[in-house]
Amino acid sequence: MPSNPLQRRRAQSLGAALLAWYQEEARDLPWRHSRDPYAIWVSEVMLQQTRVETVRGRWERFLARFPDLPALAAAPLSEVLAEWAGLGYYRRARQLHAAARAVVEKEGGRLPRTFAALRLLPGFGAYTAGAVASIAYGEAVPAVDGNVERVLSRLLGLEEDPRRGEGARTLREAAFQLAAQGPPGEINQGLM
């Protein structure tokens, strides 16, 4: 919990307000209708540094071509990259493919169910692992990217740098506290 009393009160009251806002105002996006961890993972990777409107149709097309994790793992990388064309940042597609192969080889084709286990896979940084673990599995972990850092910093009145020292610690504690206040996937999507 943040040590600053004002930040602590803000973090405690923010959860309910954020959840109510999200349930009322959330955009209707196709990946929000899925509880399939694979589909959620693909959407989160596609959405990194790419506009939602660009991803909307591409996500469905990608899943039609690679409907599950074993199908993605079995595909040649060249086919995955061809399907990724136009989304940019091809490293994401390479890591998605590498992680799919690792999951098939080591996990029997099923994504791990925890943040900690997801972090061990190629391309699963803290944000992606937090998003998949919270949205697909309901684990009370945050999904903090640069946008969420900026939003939380403003809402908490954080004066310190949110990426270093005390500012990073305060932001991380508030994000964990928020994720624990409601369905963590909805809380995280509300912040996103």
Short mmCIF file of N, CA and C in Angstrom, two decimals, residues 8-171:
data_model
loop_
_atom_site.label_atom_id
_atom_site.label_comp_id
_atom_site.label_asym_id
_atom_site.label_seq_id
_atom_site.Cartn_x
_atom_site.Cartn_y
_atom_site.Cartn_z
N ARG A 8 -2.69 6.69 -0.49
CA ARG A 8 -3.35 5.48 0.00
C ARG A 8 -4.87 5.62 -0.12
N ARG A 9 -5.43 6.75 0.30
CA ARG A 9 -6.87 6.98 0.19
C ARG A 9 -7.32 6.99 -1.27
N ARG A 10 -6.53 7.63 -2.12
CA ARG A 10 -6.88 7.67 -3.54
C ARG A 10 -6.90 6.26 -4.14
N ALA A 11 -5.89 5.46 -3.81
CA ALA A 11 -5.83 4.10 -4.35
C ALA A 11 -7.00 3.26 -3.85
N GLN A 12 -7.39 3.43 -2.59
CA GLN A 12 -8.48 2.64 -2.03
C GLN A 12 -9.82 3.01 -2.66
N SER A 13 -10.05 4.28 -2.93
CA SER A 13 -11.33 4.69 -3.50
C SER A 13 -11.38 4.51 -5.02
N LEU A 14 -10.23 4.43 -5.64
CA LEU A 14 -10.17 4.34 -7.09
C LEU A 14 -10.73 3.02 -7.62
N GLY A 15 -10.51 1.92 -6.93
CA GLY A 15 -10.93 0.61 -7.42
C GLY A 15 -12.41 0.52 -7.75
N ALA A 16 -13.25 0.92 -6.81
CA ALA A 16 -14.71 0.83 -7.03
C ALA A 16 -15.15 1.76 -8.16
N ALA A 17 -14.60 2.96 -8.18
CA ALA A 17 -14.97 3.92 -9.22
C ALA A 17 -14.51 3.43 -10.59
N LEU A 18 -13.32 2.88 -10.66
CA LEU A 18 -12.78 2.38 -11.93
C LEU A 18 -13.59 1.21 -12.44
N LEU A 19 -13.94 0.29 -11.56
CA LEU A 19 -14.72 -0.87 -11.95
C LEU A 19 -16.11 -0.45 -12.45
N ALA A 20 -16.75 0.47 -11.75
CA ALA A 20 -18.08 0.95 -12.17
C ALA A 20 -17.98 1.64 -13.53
N TRP A 21 -16.95 2.45 -13.72
CA TRP A 21 -16.77 3.13 -15.00
C TRP A 21 -16.56 2.11 -16.11
N TYR A 22 -15.69 1.15 -15.89
CA TYR A 22 -15.39 0.16 -16.92
C TYR A 22 -16.64 -0.64 -17.30
N GLN A 23 -17.41 -1.05 -16.31
CA GLN A 23 -18.60 -1.86 -16.60
C GLN A 23 -19.64 -1.06 -17.38
N GLU A 24 -19.64 0.24 -17.22
CA GLU A 24 -20.60 1.10 -17.94
C GLU A 24 -20.06 1.56 -19.29
N GLU A 25 -18.79 1.88 -19.38
CA GLU A 25 -18.24 2.57 -20.54
C GLU A 25 -17.28 1.77 -21.41
N ALA A 26 -16.96 0.54 -21.05
CA ALA A 26 -15.97 -0.23 -21.80
C ALA A 26 -16.36 -0.37 -23.27
N ARG A 27 -15.38 -0.18 -24.14
CA ARG A 27 -15.64 -0.39 -25.56
C ARG A 27 -15.93 -1.86 -25.82
N ASP A 28 -16.82 -2.10 -26.76
CA ASP A 28 -17.15 -3.48 -27.14
C ASP A 28 -16.09 -3.95 -28.13
N LEU A 29 -15.13 -4.72 -27.63
CA LEU A 29 -14.03 -5.23 -28.44
C LEU A 29 -14.11 -6.75 -28.47
N PRO A 30 -13.85 -7.37 -29.61
CA PRO A 30 -14.07 -8.81 -29.74
C PRO A 30 -13.29 -9.65 -28.73
N TRP A 31 -12.08 -9.26 -28.40
CA TRP A 31 -11.29 -10.06 -27.45
C TRP A 31 -11.82 -9.97 -26.04
N ARG A 32 -12.66 -8.99 -25.76
CA ARG A 32 -13.25 -8.89 -24.43
C ARG A 32 -14.39 -9.89 -24.24
N HIS A 33 -14.79 -10.56 -25.31
CA HIS A 33 -15.84 -11.58 -25.22
C HIS A 33 -15.24 -12.97 -25.07
N SER A 34 -13.94 -13.05 -24.96
CA SER A 34 -13.27 -14.35 -24.88
C SER A 34 -12.65 -14.55 -23.50
N ARG A 35 -12.69 -15.77 -23.04
CA ARG A 35 -11.97 -16.16 -21.82
C ARG A 35 -10.83 -17.12 -22.17
N ASP A 36 -10.63 -17.32 -23.47
CA ASP A 36 -9.57 -18.19 -23.94
C ASP A 36 -8.22 -17.49 -23.72
N PRO A 37 -7.37 -18.06 -22.87
CA PRO A 37 -6.08 -17.41 -22.59
C PRO A 37 -5.25 -17.16 -23.85
N TYR A 38 -5.29 -18.07 -24.81
CA TYR A 38 -4.55 -17.90 -26.06
C TYR A 38 -5.06 -16.67 -26.81
N ALA A 39 -6.36 -16.55 -26.97
CA ALA A 39 -6.94 -15.42 -27.69
C ALA A 39 -6.64 -14.10 -26.98
N ILE A 40 -6.70 -14.11 -25.67
CA ILE A 40 -6.39 -12.92 -24.90
C ILE A 40 -4.92 -12.54 -25.08
N TRP A 41 -4.05 -13.54 -25.02
CA TRP A 41 -2.62 -13.30 -25.21
C TRP A 41 -2.35 -12.69 -26.59
N VAL A 42 -2.93 -13.26 -27.63
CA VAL A 42 -2.72 -12.73 -28.98
C VAL A 42 -3.18 -11.27 -29.04
N SER A 43 -4.33 -10.96 -28.45
CA SER A 43 -4.82 -9.58 -28.49
C SER A 43 -3.86 -8.65 -27.77
N GLU A 44 -3.36 -9.05 -26.62
CA GLU A 44 -2.45 -8.20 -25.85
C GLU A 44 -1.15 -7.95 -26.60
N VAL A 45 -0.63 -8.96 -27.27
CA VAL A 45 0.60 -8.77 -28.04
C VAL A 45 0.34 -7.86 -29.24
N MET A 46 -0.77 -8.07 -29.92
CA MET A 46 -1.10 -7.23 -31.07
C MET A 46 -1.31 -5.78 -30.66
N LEU A 47 -1.89 -5.56 -29.51
CA LEU A 47 -2.23 -4.20 -29.09
C LEU A 47 -1.03 -3.39 -28.61
N GLN A 48 0.10 -4.03 -28.40
CA GLN A 48 1.29 -3.29 -27.97
C GLN A 48 1.77 -2.42 -29.12
N GLN A 49 1.75 -1.14 -28.91
CA GLN A 49 2.21 -0.14 -29.87
C GLN A 49 1.44 -0.18 -31.19
N THR A 50 0.19 -0.62 -31.15
CA THR A 50 -0.66 -0.66 -32.33
C THR A 50 -2.05 -0.17 -31.93
N ARG A 51 -2.70 0.59 -32.78
CA ARG A 51 -4.02 1.13 -32.47
C ARG A 51 -5.08 0.04 -32.44
N VAL A 52 -6.05 0.21 -31.57
CA VAL A 52 -7.15 -0.75 -31.41
C VAL A 52 -7.86 -0.99 -32.74
N GLU A 53 -8.12 0.04 -33.49
CA GLU A 53 -8.86 -0.12 -34.75
C GLU A 53 -8.07 -0.96 -35.75
N THR A 54 -6.76 -0.89 -35.71
CA THR A 54 -5.93 -1.72 -36.59
C THR A 54 -6.01 -3.17 -36.17
N VAL A 55 -6.04 -3.41 -34.88
CA VAL A 55 -6.02 -4.78 -34.35
C VAL A 55 -7.37 -5.46 -34.48
N ARG A 56 -8.44 -4.71 -34.39
CA ARG A 56 -9.79 -5.30 -34.35
C ARG A 56 -9.99 -6.40 -35.39
N GLY A 57 -9.85 -6.13 -36.65
CA GLY A 57 -10.05 -7.14 -37.69
C GLY A 57 -8.90 -8.12 -37.81
N ARG A 58 -7.70 -7.64 -37.53
CA ARG A 58 -6.52 -8.49 -37.66
C ARG A 58 -6.50 -9.60 -36.63
N TRP A 59 -7.00 -9.35 -35.43
CA TRP A 59 -7.04 -10.35 -34.37
C TRP A 59 -7.91 -11.53 -34.80
N GLU A 60 -9.09 -11.22 -35.35
CA GLU A 60 -9.99 -12.29 -35.79
C GLU A 60 -9.38 -13.09 -36.94
N ARG A 61 -8.73 -12.40 -37.85
CA ARG A 61 -8.10 -13.06 -38.99
C ARG A 61 -6.95 -13.96 -38.52
N PHE A 62 -6.15 -13.46 -37.59
CA PHE A 62 -5.03 -14.23 -37.06
C PHE A 62 -5.54 -15.50 -36.38
N LEU A 63 -6.59 -15.37 -35.59
CA LEU A 63 -7.15 -16.54 -34.90
C LEU A 63 -7.82 -17.51 -35.87
N ALA A 64 -8.34 -17.02 -36.96
CA ALA A 64 -8.91 -17.93 -37.97
C ALA A 64 -7.78 -18.74 -38.61
N ARG A 65 -6.64 -18.10 -38.83
CA ARG A 65 -5.50 -18.79 -39.45
C ARG A 65 -4.79 -19.71 -38.46
N PHE A 66 -4.65 -19.26 -37.20
CA PHE A 66 -3.98 -20.02 -36.13
C PHE A 66 -4.95 -20.11 -34.95
N PRO A 67 -5.92 -21.03 -35.01
CA PRO A 67 -7.03 -21.04 -34.05
C PRO A 67 -6.65 -21.41 -32.62
N ASP A 68 -5.50 -22.01 -32.42
CA ASP A 68 -5.10 -22.35 -31.06
C ASP A 68 -3.58 -22.36 -30.98
N LEU A 69 -3.10 -22.53 -29.79
CA LEU A 69 -1.68 -22.48 -29.55
C LEU A 69 -0.90 -23.56 -30.32
N PRO A 70 -1.35 -24.80 -30.34
CA PRO A 70 -0.64 -25.80 -31.14
C PRO A 70 -0.57 -25.44 -32.63
N ALA A 71 -1.64 -24.86 -33.18
CA ALA A 71 -1.62 -24.46 -34.59
C ALA A 71 -0.57 -23.37 -34.84
N LEU A 72 -0.48 -22.42 -33.93
CA LEU A 72 0.53 -21.37 -34.06
C LEU A 72 1.93 -21.97 -33.95
N ALA A 73 2.13 -22.85 -32.99
CA ALA A 73 3.44 -23.46 -32.78
C ALA A 73 3.87 -24.29 -33.99
N ALA A 74 2.93 -24.95 -34.64
CA ALA A 74 3.25 -25.83 -35.76
C ALA A 74 3.50 -25.07 -37.06
N ALA A 75 3.05 -23.84 -37.12
CA ALA A 75 3.19 -23.07 -38.35
C ALA A 75 4.64 -22.62 -38.55
N PRO A 76 5.08 -22.58 -39.79
CA PRO A 76 6.41 -22.01 -40.05
C PRO A 76 6.42 -20.52 -39.67
N LEU A 77 7.53 -20.04 -39.16
CA LEU A 77 7.65 -18.64 -38.78
C LEU A 77 7.31 -17.72 -39.95
N SER A 78 7.66 -18.11 -41.16
CA SER A 78 7.37 -17.27 -42.33
C SER A 78 5.86 -17.04 -42.50
N GLU A 79 5.05 -18.04 -42.19
CA GLU A 79 3.59 -17.87 -42.28
C GLU A 79 3.07 -16.95 -41.18
N VAL A 80 3.64 -17.08 -40.00
CA VAL A 80 3.23 -16.21 -38.89
C VAL A 80 3.58 -14.76 -39.23
N LEU A 81 4.78 -14.54 -39.74
CA LEU A 81 5.19 -13.18 -40.11
C LEU A 81 4.35 -12.63 -41.25
N ALA A 82 3.97 -13.48 -42.20
CA ALA A 82 3.11 -13.03 -43.29
C ALA A 82 1.74 -12.59 -42.76
N GLU A 83 1.20 -13.35 -41.82
CA GLU A 83 -0.10 -12.99 -41.24
C GLU A 83 0.01 -11.72 -40.38
N TRP A 84 1.20 -11.47 -39.84
CA TRP A 84 1.45 -10.31 -38.99
C TRP A 84 1.66 -9.05 -39.83
N ALA A 85 1.92 -9.19 -41.11
CA ALA A 85 2.26 -8.06 -41.97
C ALA A 85 1.29 -6.90 -41.78
N GLY A 86 1.85 -5.72 -41.62
CA GLY A 86 1.05 -4.52 -41.43
C GLY A 86 0.86 -4.12 -39.99
N LEU A 87 1.18 -5.02 -39.05
CA LEU A 87 1.05 -4.70 -37.63
C LEU A 87 2.34 -4.10 -37.08
N GLY A 88 3.44 -4.25 -37.80
CA GLY A 88 4.71 -3.68 -37.37
C GLY A 88 5.32 -4.41 -36.19
N TYR A 89 6.49 -3.96 -35.79
CA TYR A 89 7.20 -4.54 -34.64
C TYR A 89 7.19 -6.07 -34.71
N TYR A 90 7.82 -6.58 -35.74
CA TYR A 90 7.79 -8.02 -36.03
C TYR A 90 8.43 -8.87 -34.93
N ARG A 91 9.19 -8.24 -34.07
CA ARG A 91 9.76 -8.99 -32.94
C ARG A 91 8.65 -9.59 -32.08
N ARG A 92 7.54 -8.89 -31.98
CA ARG A 92 6.39 -9.41 -31.21
C ARG A 92 5.90 -10.72 -31.81
N ALA A 93 5.80 -10.79 -33.14
CA ALA A 93 5.34 -12.01 -33.81
C ALA A 93 6.34 -13.15 -33.61
N ARG A 94 7.62 -12.82 -33.69
CA ARG A 94 8.65 -13.85 -33.48
C ARG A 94 8.58 -14.41 -32.06
N GLN A 95 8.39 -13.52 -31.08
CA GLN A 95 8.30 -13.97 -29.69
C GLN A 95 7.00 -14.73 -29.43
N LEU A 96 5.93 -14.31 -30.05
CA LEU A 96 4.66 -15.03 -29.93
C LEU A 96 4.84 -16.46 -30.44
N HIS A 97 5.47 -16.60 -31.58
CA HIS A 97 5.72 -17.91 -32.17
C HIS A 97 6.65 -18.74 -31.28
N ALA A 98 7.74 -18.13 -30.79
CA ALA A 98 8.68 -18.85 -29.91
C ALA A 98 8.01 -19.29 -28.63
N ALA A 99 7.18 -18.43 -28.06
CA ALA A 99 6.48 -18.80 -26.83
C ALA A 99 5.48 -19.92 -27.09
N ALA A 100 4.79 -19.87 -28.22
CA ALA A 100 3.84 -20.94 -28.56
C ALA A 100 4.57 -22.27 -28.65
N ARG A 101 5.73 -22.27 -29.29
CA ARG A 101 6.51 -23.51 -29.39
C ARG A 101 6.97 -23.99 -28.03
N ALA A 102 7.39 -23.07 -27.18
CA ALA A 102 7.83 -23.45 -25.83
C ALA A 102 6.67 -24.03 -25.02
N VAL A 103 5.49 -23.45 -25.16
CA VAL A 103 4.32 -23.93 -24.41
C VAL A 103 3.92 -25.32 -24.88
N VAL A 104 3.97 -25.55 -26.18
CA VAL A 104 3.64 -26.88 -26.69
C VAL A 104 4.66 -27.90 -26.20
N GLU A 105 5.92 -27.51 -26.24
CA GLU A 105 6.99 -28.43 -25.85
C GLU A 105 7.03 -28.70 -24.34
N LYS A 106 6.84 -27.65 -23.54
CA LYS A 106 7.05 -27.79 -22.09
C LYS A 106 5.77 -27.83 -21.26
N GLU A 107 4.67 -27.34 -21.83
CA GLU A 107 3.44 -27.20 -21.04
C GLU A 107 2.27 -27.99 -21.64
N GLY A 108 2.54 -28.84 -22.59
CA GLY A 108 1.47 -29.62 -23.20
C GLY A 108 0.49 -28.80 -24.01
N GLY A 109 0.90 -27.62 -24.46
CA GLY A 109 0.03 -26.80 -25.31
C GLY A 109 -0.92 -25.89 -24.56
N ARG A 110 -0.78 -25.81 -23.25
CA ARG A 110 -1.66 -24.94 -22.45
C ARG A 110 -0.84 -23.85 -21.79
N LEU A 111 -1.29 -22.62 -21.93
CA LEU A 111 -0.58 -21.52 -21.30
C LEU A 111 -0.57 -21.70 -19.79
N PRO A 112 0.54 -21.41 -19.15
CA PRO A 112 0.57 -21.45 -17.68
C PRO A 112 -0.49 -20.52 -17.10
N ARG A 113 -0.93 -20.83 -15.89
CA ARG A 113 -2.04 -20.10 -15.27
C ARG A 113 -1.62 -18.99 -14.32
N THR A 114 -0.33 -18.80 -14.13
CA THR A 114 0.10 -17.78 -13.16
C THR A 114 1.03 -16.76 -13.81
N PHE A 115 1.04 -15.60 -13.23
CA PHE A 115 1.93 -14.52 -13.65
C PHE A 115 3.38 -15.01 -13.65
N ALA A 116 3.79 -15.63 -12.56
CA ALA A 116 5.19 -16.07 -12.43
C ALA A 116 5.57 -17.06 -13.52
N ALA A 117 4.70 -18.00 -13.82
CA ALA A 117 5.01 -19.00 -14.84
C ALA A 117 4.97 -18.38 -16.24
N LEU A 118 4.07 -17.47 -16.48
CA LEU A 118 4.01 -16.80 -17.79
C LEU A 118 5.27 -15.99 -18.04
N ARG A 119 5.81 -15.38 -17.00
CA ARG A 119 7.01 -14.54 -17.14
C ARG A 119 8.21 -15.33 -17.66
N LEU A 120 8.18 -16.63 -17.52
CA LEU A 120 9.29 -17.47 -17.96
C LEU A 120 9.28 -17.72 -19.47
N LEU A 121 8.20 -17.35 -20.14
CA LEU A 121 8.06 -17.59 -21.58
C LEU A 121 8.65 -16.44 -22.40
N PRO A 122 9.15 -16.73 -23.61
CA PRO A 122 9.66 -15.66 -24.48
C PRO A 122 8.59 -14.61 -24.74
N GLY A 123 8.97 -13.34 -24.64
CA GLY A 123 8.07 -12.25 -24.96
C GLY A 123 7.07 -11.88 -23.88
N PHE A 124 7.07 -12.60 -22.76
CA PHE A 124 6.13 -12.30 -21.68
C PHE A 124 6.81 -11.40 -20.66
N GLY A 125 6.71 -10.09 -20.91
CA GLY A 125 7.17 -9.14 -19.91
C GLY A 125 6.13 -9.03 -18.81
N ALA A 126 6.39 -8.17 -17.86
CA ALA A 126 5.47 -8.01 -16.73
C ALA A 126 4.09 -7.57 -17.18
N TYR A 127 4.01 -6.67 -18.17
CA TYR A 127 2.71 -6.22 -18.63
C TYR A 127 1.91 -7.37 -19.25
N THR A 128 2.50 -8.07 -20.20
CA THR A 128 1.77 -9.14 -20.90
C THR A 128 1.38 -10.25 -19.93
N ALA A 129 2.30 -10.64 -19.07
CA ALA A 129 1.99 -11.68 -18.08
C ALA A 129 0.86 -11.22 -17.15
N GLY A 130 0.91 -9.96 -16.72
CA GLY A 130 -0.15 -9.43 -15.86
C GLY A 130 -1.49 -9.38 -16.55
N ALA A 131 -1.49 -8.96 -17.82
CA ALA A 131 -2.74 -8.89 -18.57
C ALA A 131 -3.36 -10.27 -18.74
N VAL A 132 -2.57 -11.24 -19.19
CA VAL A 132 -3.11 -12.59 -19.41
C VAL A 132 -3.52 -13.23 -18.09
N ALA A 133 -2.68 -13.14 -17.07
CA ALA A 133 -3.00 -13.77 -15.79
C ALA A 133 -4.25 -13.16 -15.16
N SER A 134 -4.42 -11.86 -15.28
CA SER A 134 -5.59 -11.22 -14.66
C SER A 134 -6.86 -11.40 -15.48
N ILE A 135 -6.78 -11.23 -16.79
CA ILE A 135 -7.98 -11.30 -17.64
C ILE A 135 -8.43 -12.74 -17.83
N ALA A 136 -7.51 -13.62 -18.15
CA ALA A 136 -7.89 -15.00 -18.45
C ALA A 136 -8.09 -15.85 -17.21
N TYR A 137 -7.28 -15.60 -16.19
CA TYR A 137 -7.28 -16.49 -15.02
C TYR A 137 -7.74 -15.83 -13.72
N GLY A 138 -7.98 -14.53 -13.74
CA GLY A 138 -8.46 -13.86 -12.55
C GLY A 138 -7.42 -13.67 -11.45
N GLU A 139 -6.14 -13.80 -11.79
CA GLU A 139 -5.09 -13.60 -10.79
C GLU A 139 -5.00 -12.11 -10.46
N ALA A 140 -4.92 -11.79 -9.20
CA ALA A 140 -4.89 -10.39 -8.76
C ALA A 140 -3.49 -9.80 -8.92
N VAL A 141 -3.14 -9.57 -10.18
CA VAL A 141 -1.86 -8.94 -10.52
C VAL A 141 -2.14 -7.78 -11.47
N PRO A 142 -1.32 -6.74 -11.41
CA PRO A 142 -1.53 -5.61 -12.31
C PRO A 142 -0.95 -5.86 -13.69
N ALA A 143 -1.38 -5.04 -14.63
CA ALA A 143 -0.82 -5.00 -15.98
C ALA A 143 -0.45 -3.54 -16.22
N VAL A 144 0.80 -3.21 -15.97
CA VAL A 144 1.23 -1.82 -16.01
C VAL A 144 2.15 -1.58 -17.20
N ASP A 145 1.68 -0.75 -18.12
CA ASP A 145 2.52 -0.29 -19.22
C ASP A 145 2.70 1.22 -19.06
N GLY A 146 3.28 1.87 -20.03
CA GLY A 146 3.52 3.30 -19.93
C GLY A 146 2.25 4.11 -19.78
N ASN A 147 1.18 3.72 -20.47
CA ASN A 147 -0.09 4.45 -20.34
C ASN A 147 -0.65 4.31 -18.94
N VAL A 148 -0.61 3.11 -18.39
CA VAL A 148 -1.14 2.89 -17.04
C VAL A 148 -0.28 3.65 -16.02
N GLU A 149 1.02 3.69 -16.24
CA GLU A 149 1.90 4.48 -15.35
C GLU A 149 1.45 5.93 -15.32
N ARG A 150 1.20 6.50 -16.49
CA ARG A 150 0.79 7.90 -16.56
C ARG A 150 -0.56 8.13 -15.87
N VAL A 151 -1.52 7.24 -16.13
CA VAL A 151 -2.86 7.39 -15.54
C VAL A 151 -2.77 7.28 -14.01
N LEU A 152 -2.12 6.23 -13.53
CA LEU A 152 -2.02 6.05 -12.08
C LEU A 152 -1.23 7.18 -11.42
N SER A 153 -0.18 7.64 -12.07
CA SER A 153 0.60 8.75 -11.51
C SER A 153 -0.28 9.98 -11.30
N ARG A 154 -1.10 10.27 -12.29
CA ARG A 154 -2.00 11.42 -12.18
C ARG A 154 -3.06 11.21 -11.11
N LEU A 155 -3.68 10.03 -11.12
CA LEU A 155 -4.75 9.76 -10.16
C LEU A 155 -4.25 9.74 -8.73
N LEU A 156 -3.02 9.28 -8.53
CA LEU A 156 -2.45 9.22 -7.18
C LEU A 156 -1.78 10.52 -6.77
N GLY A 157 -1.62 11.44 -7.71
CA GLY A 157 -0.90 12.67 -7.41
C GLY A 157 0.57 12.38 -7.15
N LEU A 158 1.11 11.41 -7.83
CA LEU A 158 2.49 10.97 -7.63
C LEU A 158 3.44 12.03 -8.17
N GLU A 159 4.30 12.53 -7.31
CA GLU A 159 5.27 13.54 -7.73
C GLU A 159 6.60 12.92 -8.14
N GLU A 160 6.89 11.72 -7.63
CA GLU A 160 8.15 11.05 -7.95
C GLU A 160 8.07 10.41 -9.34
N ASP A 161 9.22 10.09 -9.89
CA ASP A 161 9.29 9.40 -11.17
C ASP A 161 8.69 8.01 -11.00
N PRO A 162 7.64 7.66 -11.76
CA PRO A 162 6.97 6.36 -11.59
C PRO A 162 7.81 5.17 -12.04
N ARG A 163 8.95 5.43 -12.64
CA ARG A 163 9.80 4.33 -13.14
C ARG A 163 11.02 4.08 -12.26
N ARG A 164 11.18 4.87 -11.21
CA ARG A 164 12.38 4.73 -10.38
C ARG A 164 12.06 4.87 -8.90
N GLY A 165 12.86 4.21 -8.10
CA GLY A 165 12.87 4.40 -6.65
C GLY A 165 11.51 4.38 -5.98
N GLU A 166 11.29 5.38 -5.16
CA GLU A 166 10.06 5.49 -4.37
C GLU A 166 8.82 5.61 -5.26
N GLY A 167 8.94 6.34 -6.37
CA GLY A 167 7.80 6.47 -7.28
C GLY A 167 7.39 5.13 -7.86
N ALA A 168 8.36 4.33 -8.28
CA ALA A 168 8.07 3.01 -8.84
C ALA A 168 7.46 2.10 -7.78
N ARG A 169 7.98 2.16 -6.57
CA ARG A 169 7.45 1.32 -5.49
C ARG A 169 6.00 1.71 -5.17
N THR A 170 5.73 3.00 -5.08
CA THR A 170 4.38 3.48 -4.79
C THR A 170 3.41 3.07 -5.89
N LEU A 171 3.82 3.25 -7.12
CA LEU A 171 2.96 2.90 -8.25
C LEU A 171 2.68 1.40 -8.27
#
